[in-house]
mmCIF file of C-alpha atoms in Angstrom:
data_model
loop_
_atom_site.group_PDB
_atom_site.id
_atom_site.type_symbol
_atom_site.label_atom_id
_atom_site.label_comp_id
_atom_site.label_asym_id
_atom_site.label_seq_id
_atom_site.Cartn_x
_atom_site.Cartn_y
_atom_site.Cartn_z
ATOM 1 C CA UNK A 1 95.261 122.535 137.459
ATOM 2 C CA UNK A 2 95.601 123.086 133.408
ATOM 3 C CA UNK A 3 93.754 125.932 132.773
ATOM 4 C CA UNK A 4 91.704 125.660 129.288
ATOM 5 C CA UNK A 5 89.982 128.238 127.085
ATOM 6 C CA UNK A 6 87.956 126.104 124.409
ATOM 7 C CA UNK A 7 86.963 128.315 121.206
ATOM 8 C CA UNK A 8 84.353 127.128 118.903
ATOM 9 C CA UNK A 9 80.836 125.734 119.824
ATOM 10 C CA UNK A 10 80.388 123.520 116.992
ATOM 11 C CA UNK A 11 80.265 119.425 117.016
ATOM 12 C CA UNK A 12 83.957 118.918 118.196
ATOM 13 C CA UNK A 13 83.681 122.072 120.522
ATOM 14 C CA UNK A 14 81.004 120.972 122.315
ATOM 15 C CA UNK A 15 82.205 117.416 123.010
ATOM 16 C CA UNK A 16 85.260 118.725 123.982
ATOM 17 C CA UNK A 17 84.150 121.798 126.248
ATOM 18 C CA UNK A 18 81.761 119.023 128.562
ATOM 19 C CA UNK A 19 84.515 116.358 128.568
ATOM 20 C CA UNK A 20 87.020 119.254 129.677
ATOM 21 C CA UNK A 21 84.778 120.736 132.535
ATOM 22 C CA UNK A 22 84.318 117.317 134.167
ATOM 23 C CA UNK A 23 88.036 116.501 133.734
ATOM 24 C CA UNK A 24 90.342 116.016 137.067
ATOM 25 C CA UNK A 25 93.023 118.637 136.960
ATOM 26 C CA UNK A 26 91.363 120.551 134.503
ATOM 27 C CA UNK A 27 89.760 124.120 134.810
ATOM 28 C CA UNK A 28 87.535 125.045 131.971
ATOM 29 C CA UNK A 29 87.962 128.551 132.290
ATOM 30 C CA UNK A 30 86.128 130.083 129.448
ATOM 31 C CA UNK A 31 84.604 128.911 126.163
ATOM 32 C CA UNK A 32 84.083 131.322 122.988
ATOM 33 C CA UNK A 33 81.158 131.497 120.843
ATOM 34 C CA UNK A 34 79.562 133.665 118.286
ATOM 35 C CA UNK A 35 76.223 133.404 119.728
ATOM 36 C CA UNK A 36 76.102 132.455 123.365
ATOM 37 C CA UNK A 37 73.112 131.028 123.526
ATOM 38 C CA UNK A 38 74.865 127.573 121.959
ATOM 39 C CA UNK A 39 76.521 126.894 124.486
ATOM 40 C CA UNK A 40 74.174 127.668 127.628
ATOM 41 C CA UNK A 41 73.017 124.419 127.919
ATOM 42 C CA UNK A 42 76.575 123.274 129.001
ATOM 43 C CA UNK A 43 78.013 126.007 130.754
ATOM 44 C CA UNK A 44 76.907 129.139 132.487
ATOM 45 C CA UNK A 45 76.467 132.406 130.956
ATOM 46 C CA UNK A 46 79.461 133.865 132.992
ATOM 47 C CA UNK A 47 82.177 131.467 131.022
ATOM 48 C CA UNK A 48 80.807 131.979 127.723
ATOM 49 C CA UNK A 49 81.933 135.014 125.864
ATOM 50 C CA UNK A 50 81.396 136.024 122.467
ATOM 51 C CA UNK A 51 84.163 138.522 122.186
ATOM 52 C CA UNK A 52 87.939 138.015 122.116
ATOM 53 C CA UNK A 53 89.469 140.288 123.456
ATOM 54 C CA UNK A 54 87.361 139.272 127.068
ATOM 55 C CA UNK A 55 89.068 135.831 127.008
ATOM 56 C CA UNK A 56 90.494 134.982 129.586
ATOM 57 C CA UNK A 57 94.246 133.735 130.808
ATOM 58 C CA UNK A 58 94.766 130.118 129.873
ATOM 59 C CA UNK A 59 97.860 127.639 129.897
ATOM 60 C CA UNK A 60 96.158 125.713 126.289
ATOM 61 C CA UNK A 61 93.397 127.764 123.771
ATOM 62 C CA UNK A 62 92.041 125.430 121.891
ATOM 63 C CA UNK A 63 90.528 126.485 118.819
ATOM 64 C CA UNK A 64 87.327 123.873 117.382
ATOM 65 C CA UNK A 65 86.354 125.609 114.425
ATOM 66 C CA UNK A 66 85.777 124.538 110.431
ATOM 67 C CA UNK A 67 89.124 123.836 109.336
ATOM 68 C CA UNK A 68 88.564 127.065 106.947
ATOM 69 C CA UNK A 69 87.667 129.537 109.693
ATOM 70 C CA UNK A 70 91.018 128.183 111.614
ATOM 71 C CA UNK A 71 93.359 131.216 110.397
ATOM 72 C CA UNK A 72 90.660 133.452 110.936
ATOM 73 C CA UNK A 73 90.003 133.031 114.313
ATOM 74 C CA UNK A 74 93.895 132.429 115.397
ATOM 75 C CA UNK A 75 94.352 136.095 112.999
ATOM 76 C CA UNK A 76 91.635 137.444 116.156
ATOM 77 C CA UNK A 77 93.374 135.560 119.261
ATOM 78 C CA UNK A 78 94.870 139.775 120.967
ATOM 79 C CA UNK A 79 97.420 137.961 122.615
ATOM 80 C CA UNK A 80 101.700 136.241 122.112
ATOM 81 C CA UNK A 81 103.606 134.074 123.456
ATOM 82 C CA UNK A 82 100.823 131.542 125.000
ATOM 83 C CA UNK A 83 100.039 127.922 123.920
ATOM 84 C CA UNK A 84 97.086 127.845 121.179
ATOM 85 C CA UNK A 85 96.572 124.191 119.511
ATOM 86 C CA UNK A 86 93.399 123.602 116.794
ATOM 87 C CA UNK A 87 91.299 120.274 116.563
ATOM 88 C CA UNK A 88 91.547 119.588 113.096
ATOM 89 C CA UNK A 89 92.899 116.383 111.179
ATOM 90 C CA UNK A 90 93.816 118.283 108.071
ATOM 91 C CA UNK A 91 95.543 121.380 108.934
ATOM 92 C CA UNK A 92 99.310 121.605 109.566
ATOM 93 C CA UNK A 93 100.283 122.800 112.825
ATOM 94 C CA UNK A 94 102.225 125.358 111.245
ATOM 95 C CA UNK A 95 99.210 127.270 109.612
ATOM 96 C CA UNK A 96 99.144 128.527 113.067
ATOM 97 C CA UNK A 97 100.297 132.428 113.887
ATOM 98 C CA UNK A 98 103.746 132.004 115.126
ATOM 99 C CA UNK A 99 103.283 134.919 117.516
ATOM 100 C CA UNK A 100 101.999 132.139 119.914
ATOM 101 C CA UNK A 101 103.390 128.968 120.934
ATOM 102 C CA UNK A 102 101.949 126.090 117.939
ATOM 103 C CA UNK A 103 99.870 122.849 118.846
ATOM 104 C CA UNK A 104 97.494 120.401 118.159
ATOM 105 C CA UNK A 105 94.847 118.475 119.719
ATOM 106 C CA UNK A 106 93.220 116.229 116.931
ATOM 107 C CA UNK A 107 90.657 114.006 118.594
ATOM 108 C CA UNK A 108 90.301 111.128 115.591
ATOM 109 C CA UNK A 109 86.528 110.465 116.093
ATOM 110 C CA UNK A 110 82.632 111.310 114.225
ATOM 111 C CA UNK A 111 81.185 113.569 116.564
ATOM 112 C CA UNK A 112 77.204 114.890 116.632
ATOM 113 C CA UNK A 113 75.781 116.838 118.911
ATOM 114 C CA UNK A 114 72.958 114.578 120.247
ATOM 115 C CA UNK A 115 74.901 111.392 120.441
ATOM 116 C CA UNK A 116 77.038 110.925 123.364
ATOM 117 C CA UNK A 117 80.448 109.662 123.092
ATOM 118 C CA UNK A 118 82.987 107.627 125.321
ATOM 119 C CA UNK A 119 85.786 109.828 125.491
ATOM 120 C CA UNK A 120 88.105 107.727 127.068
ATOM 121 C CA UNK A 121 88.174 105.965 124.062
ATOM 122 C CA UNK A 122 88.627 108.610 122.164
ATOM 123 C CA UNK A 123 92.235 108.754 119.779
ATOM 124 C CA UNK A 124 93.889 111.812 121.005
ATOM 125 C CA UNK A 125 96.670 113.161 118.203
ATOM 126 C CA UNK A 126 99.188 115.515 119.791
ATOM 127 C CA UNK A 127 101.924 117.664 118.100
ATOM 128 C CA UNK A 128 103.542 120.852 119.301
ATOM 129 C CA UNK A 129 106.487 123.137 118.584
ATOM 130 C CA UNK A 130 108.658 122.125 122.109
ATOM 131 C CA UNK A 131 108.703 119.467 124.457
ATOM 132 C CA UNK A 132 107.543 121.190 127.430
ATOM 133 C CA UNK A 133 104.267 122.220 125.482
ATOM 134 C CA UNK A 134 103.821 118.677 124.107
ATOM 135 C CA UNK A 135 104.095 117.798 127.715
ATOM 136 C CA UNK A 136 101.157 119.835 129.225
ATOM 137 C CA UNK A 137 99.092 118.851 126.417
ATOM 138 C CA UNK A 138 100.080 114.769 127.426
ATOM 139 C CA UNK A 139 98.717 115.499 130.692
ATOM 140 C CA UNK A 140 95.857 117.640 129.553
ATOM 141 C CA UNK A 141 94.910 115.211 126.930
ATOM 142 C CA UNK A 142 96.042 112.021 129.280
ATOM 143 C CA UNK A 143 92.600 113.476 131.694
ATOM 144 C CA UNK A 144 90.035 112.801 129.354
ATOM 145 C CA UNK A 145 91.165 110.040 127.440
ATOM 146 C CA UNK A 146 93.542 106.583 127.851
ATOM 147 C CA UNK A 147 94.764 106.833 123.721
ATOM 148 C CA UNK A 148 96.939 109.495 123.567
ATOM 149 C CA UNK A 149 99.233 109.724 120.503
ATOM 150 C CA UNK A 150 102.296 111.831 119.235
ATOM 151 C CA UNK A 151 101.403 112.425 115.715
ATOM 152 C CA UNK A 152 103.421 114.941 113.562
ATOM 153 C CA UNK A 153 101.068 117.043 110.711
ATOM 154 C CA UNK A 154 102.134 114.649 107.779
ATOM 155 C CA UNK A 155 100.883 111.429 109.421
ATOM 156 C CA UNK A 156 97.634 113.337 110.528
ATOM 157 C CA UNK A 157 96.784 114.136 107.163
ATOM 158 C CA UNK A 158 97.414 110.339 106.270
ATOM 159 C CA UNK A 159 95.272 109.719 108.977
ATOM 160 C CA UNK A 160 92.558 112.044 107.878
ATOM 161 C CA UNK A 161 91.841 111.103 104.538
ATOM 162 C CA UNK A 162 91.701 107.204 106.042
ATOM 163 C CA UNK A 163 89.266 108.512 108.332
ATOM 164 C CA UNK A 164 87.050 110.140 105.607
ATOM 165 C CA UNK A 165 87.289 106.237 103.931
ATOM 166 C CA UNK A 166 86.504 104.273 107.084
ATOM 167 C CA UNK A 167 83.515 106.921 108.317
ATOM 168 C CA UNK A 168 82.363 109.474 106.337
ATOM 169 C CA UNK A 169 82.507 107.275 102.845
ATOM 170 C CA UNK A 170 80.980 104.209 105.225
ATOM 171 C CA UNK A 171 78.256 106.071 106.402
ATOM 172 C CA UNK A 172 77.005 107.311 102.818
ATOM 173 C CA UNK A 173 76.942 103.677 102.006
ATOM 174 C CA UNK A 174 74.825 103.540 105.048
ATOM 175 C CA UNK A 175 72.107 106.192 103.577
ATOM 176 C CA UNK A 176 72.392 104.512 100.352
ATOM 177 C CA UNK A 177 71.400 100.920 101.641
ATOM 178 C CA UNK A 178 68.556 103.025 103.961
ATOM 179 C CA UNK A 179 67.336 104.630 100.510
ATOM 180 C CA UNK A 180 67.276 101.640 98.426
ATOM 181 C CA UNK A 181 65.196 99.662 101.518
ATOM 182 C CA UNK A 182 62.893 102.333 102.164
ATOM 183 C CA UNK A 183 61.868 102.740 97.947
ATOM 184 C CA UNK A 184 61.094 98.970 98.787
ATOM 185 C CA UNK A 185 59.289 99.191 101.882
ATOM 186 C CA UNK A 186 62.030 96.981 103.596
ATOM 187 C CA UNK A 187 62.906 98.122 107.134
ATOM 188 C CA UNK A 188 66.781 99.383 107.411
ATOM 189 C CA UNK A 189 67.277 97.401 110.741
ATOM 190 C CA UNK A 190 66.789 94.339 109.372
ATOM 191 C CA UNK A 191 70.819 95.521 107.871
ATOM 192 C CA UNK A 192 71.812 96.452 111.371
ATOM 193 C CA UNK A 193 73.484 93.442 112.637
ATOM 194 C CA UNK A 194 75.180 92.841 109.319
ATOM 195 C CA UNK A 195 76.260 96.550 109.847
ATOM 196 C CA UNK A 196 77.679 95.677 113.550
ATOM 197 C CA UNK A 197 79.175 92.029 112.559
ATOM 198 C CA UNK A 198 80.838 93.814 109.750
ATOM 199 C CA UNK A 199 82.561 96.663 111.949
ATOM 200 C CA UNK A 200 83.493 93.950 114.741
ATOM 201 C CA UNK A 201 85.314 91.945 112.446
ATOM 202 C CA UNK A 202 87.645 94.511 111.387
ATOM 203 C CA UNK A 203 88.748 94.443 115.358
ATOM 204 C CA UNK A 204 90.144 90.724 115.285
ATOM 205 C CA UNK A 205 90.882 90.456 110.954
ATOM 206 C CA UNK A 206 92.761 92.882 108.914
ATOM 207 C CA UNK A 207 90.430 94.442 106.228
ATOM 208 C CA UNK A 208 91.192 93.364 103.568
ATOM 209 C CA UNK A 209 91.073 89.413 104.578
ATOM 210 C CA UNK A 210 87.362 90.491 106.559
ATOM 211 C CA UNK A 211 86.054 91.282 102.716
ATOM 212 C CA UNK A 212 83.643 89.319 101.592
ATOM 213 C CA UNK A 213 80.567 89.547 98.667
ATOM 214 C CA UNK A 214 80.164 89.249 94.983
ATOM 215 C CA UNK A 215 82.984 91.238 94.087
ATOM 216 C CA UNK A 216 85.378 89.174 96.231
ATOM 217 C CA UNK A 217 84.192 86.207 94.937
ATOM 218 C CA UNK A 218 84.216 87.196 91.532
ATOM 219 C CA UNK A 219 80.399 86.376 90.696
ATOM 220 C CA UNK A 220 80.167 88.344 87.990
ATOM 221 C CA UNK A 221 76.350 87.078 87.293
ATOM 222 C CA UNK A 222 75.092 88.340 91.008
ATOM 223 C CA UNK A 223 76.929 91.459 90.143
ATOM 224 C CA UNK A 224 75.431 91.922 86.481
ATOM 225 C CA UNK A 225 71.789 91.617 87.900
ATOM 226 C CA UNK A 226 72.302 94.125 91.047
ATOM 227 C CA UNK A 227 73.274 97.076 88.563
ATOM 228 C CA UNK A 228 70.357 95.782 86.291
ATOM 229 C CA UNK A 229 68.290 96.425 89.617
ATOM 230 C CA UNK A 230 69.622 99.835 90.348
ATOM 231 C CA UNK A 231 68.876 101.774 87.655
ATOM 232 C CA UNK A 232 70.146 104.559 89.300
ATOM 233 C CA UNK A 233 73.262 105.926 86.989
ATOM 234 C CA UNK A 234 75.205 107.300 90.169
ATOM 235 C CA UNK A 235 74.601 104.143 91.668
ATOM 236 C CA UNK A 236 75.107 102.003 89.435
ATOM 237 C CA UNK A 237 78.733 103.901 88.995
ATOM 238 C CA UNK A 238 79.604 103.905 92.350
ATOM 239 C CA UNK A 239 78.487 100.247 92.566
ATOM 240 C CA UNK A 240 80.812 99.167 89.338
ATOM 241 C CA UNK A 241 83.817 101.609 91.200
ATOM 242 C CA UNK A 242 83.868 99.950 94.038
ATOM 243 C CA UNK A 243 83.399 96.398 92.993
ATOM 244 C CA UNK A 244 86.592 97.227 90.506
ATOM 245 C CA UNK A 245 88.467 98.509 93.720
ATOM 246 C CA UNK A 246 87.471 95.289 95.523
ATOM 247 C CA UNK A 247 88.756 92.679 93.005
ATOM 248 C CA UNK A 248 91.576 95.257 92.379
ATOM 249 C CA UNK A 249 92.826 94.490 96.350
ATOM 250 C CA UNK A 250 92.270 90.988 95.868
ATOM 251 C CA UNK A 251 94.476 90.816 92.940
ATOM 252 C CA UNK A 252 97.182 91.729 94.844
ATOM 253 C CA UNK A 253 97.135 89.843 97.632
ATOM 254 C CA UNK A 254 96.758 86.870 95.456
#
């Protein structure tokens, strides 16, 4: 049995903490929070603990904080020598305090507390300092999910900042769309299986041959009388930005 010690109760944390107790092979021996009471509703008060220096032995300690609290908490960790990996995409491995043994376990995935997510789809990006560390976290990381990846800190940034492009950007396009249908009293699921055919593309076409729209085309007309429409002078900049990018991608693959 892999003996884990999850620290953090925040998005990632708590995914991670109810994936790990229900994992084969895995003991979820102790989870850290600030305030307890986060975390009751997964685990029982007895493997919660708000204090560090009460955590218990592990093999892994994974750390699931903001990616600026990381050196913080690792600065708190009162022990050497034992295998501590973080969850975040944008932090080198070796930001870590080499009194301990250095990892990481990036899941590459949105997470929210109330939505429930299929971990066994879930990316899993693992680095470490030695191979017999990398190993354990193979097998730890091989229990929860079937894509397991060795990915060194350079090609997790890359991998990061596409991420932030493909999700995070995506999605405020989403709230955009929602805002500009619900000023006109047009319901926002009327977009949702645009939204869907548009993501399921992407799975059988590469990207940039799945684009489609004014832009693409080069309808310049269309395009004149949708920043007319907006108004908006954040809009209607992010709308000309984008459309620029667009016909700037086409270009080259002409």
């Amino acid at each position: 049995m892999i003996k884990v010690a999850v620290i953090g109760s925040g998005n990632v944390a708590q995914h991670l903490i109810k994936v790990l107790d229900a994992a084969p092979g895995v003991t979820l021996m102790q989870a850290f929070a600030r305030q307890k009471e986060s975390l009751l509703h997964l685990l029982p008060e007895s493997k919660i603990t708000d204090s560090y220096t009460d955590l218990q032995e592990a093999d892994v300690y994974i750390i699931s904080v903001s990616d600026d609290a990381i050196a913080k908490v690792d600065s708190l960790l009162p022990f050497t020598g034992r295998l501590v990996v973080h969850t975040s995409g944008s932090v080198a491995m070796q930001e870590l305090n080499p009194a301990n043994r250095r990892g990481v376990f990036y899941p590459l995935q949105t997470f929210s507390k109330n939505k429930e997510v299929n971990f066994k789809e879930v990316p899993l990006c693992l680095e470490s300092e030695n191979p017999n560390d990398f190993e354990l976290l193979q097998k730890l990381a091989a229990s929860v999910s079937d894509n397991v990846y060795a990915i060194n800190s350079g090609q997790r940034q890359s991998l990061h900042v596409a991420a932030v492009f493909v999700s995070n950007f995506v999605n405020h396009m989403y709230t955009i769309g929602s805002t500009i249908c619900n000023e006109h009293n047009v319901p926002f699921d009327i977009l949702k299986p645009l939204i869907k055919e548009t993501a399921e593309k992407v799975q059988q076409l590469p990207p940039v041959q799945a684009q489609t729209g004014p832009a693409k085309r080069g309808d310049s007309t269309t395009m004149q009388k949708h920043i007319k429409f907006l108004q908006d002078n954040n809009l209607i900049n992010i709308y000309k930005l984008l459309s620029q990018s667009i016909q700037h991608y086409n270009e080259q693959k002409l």
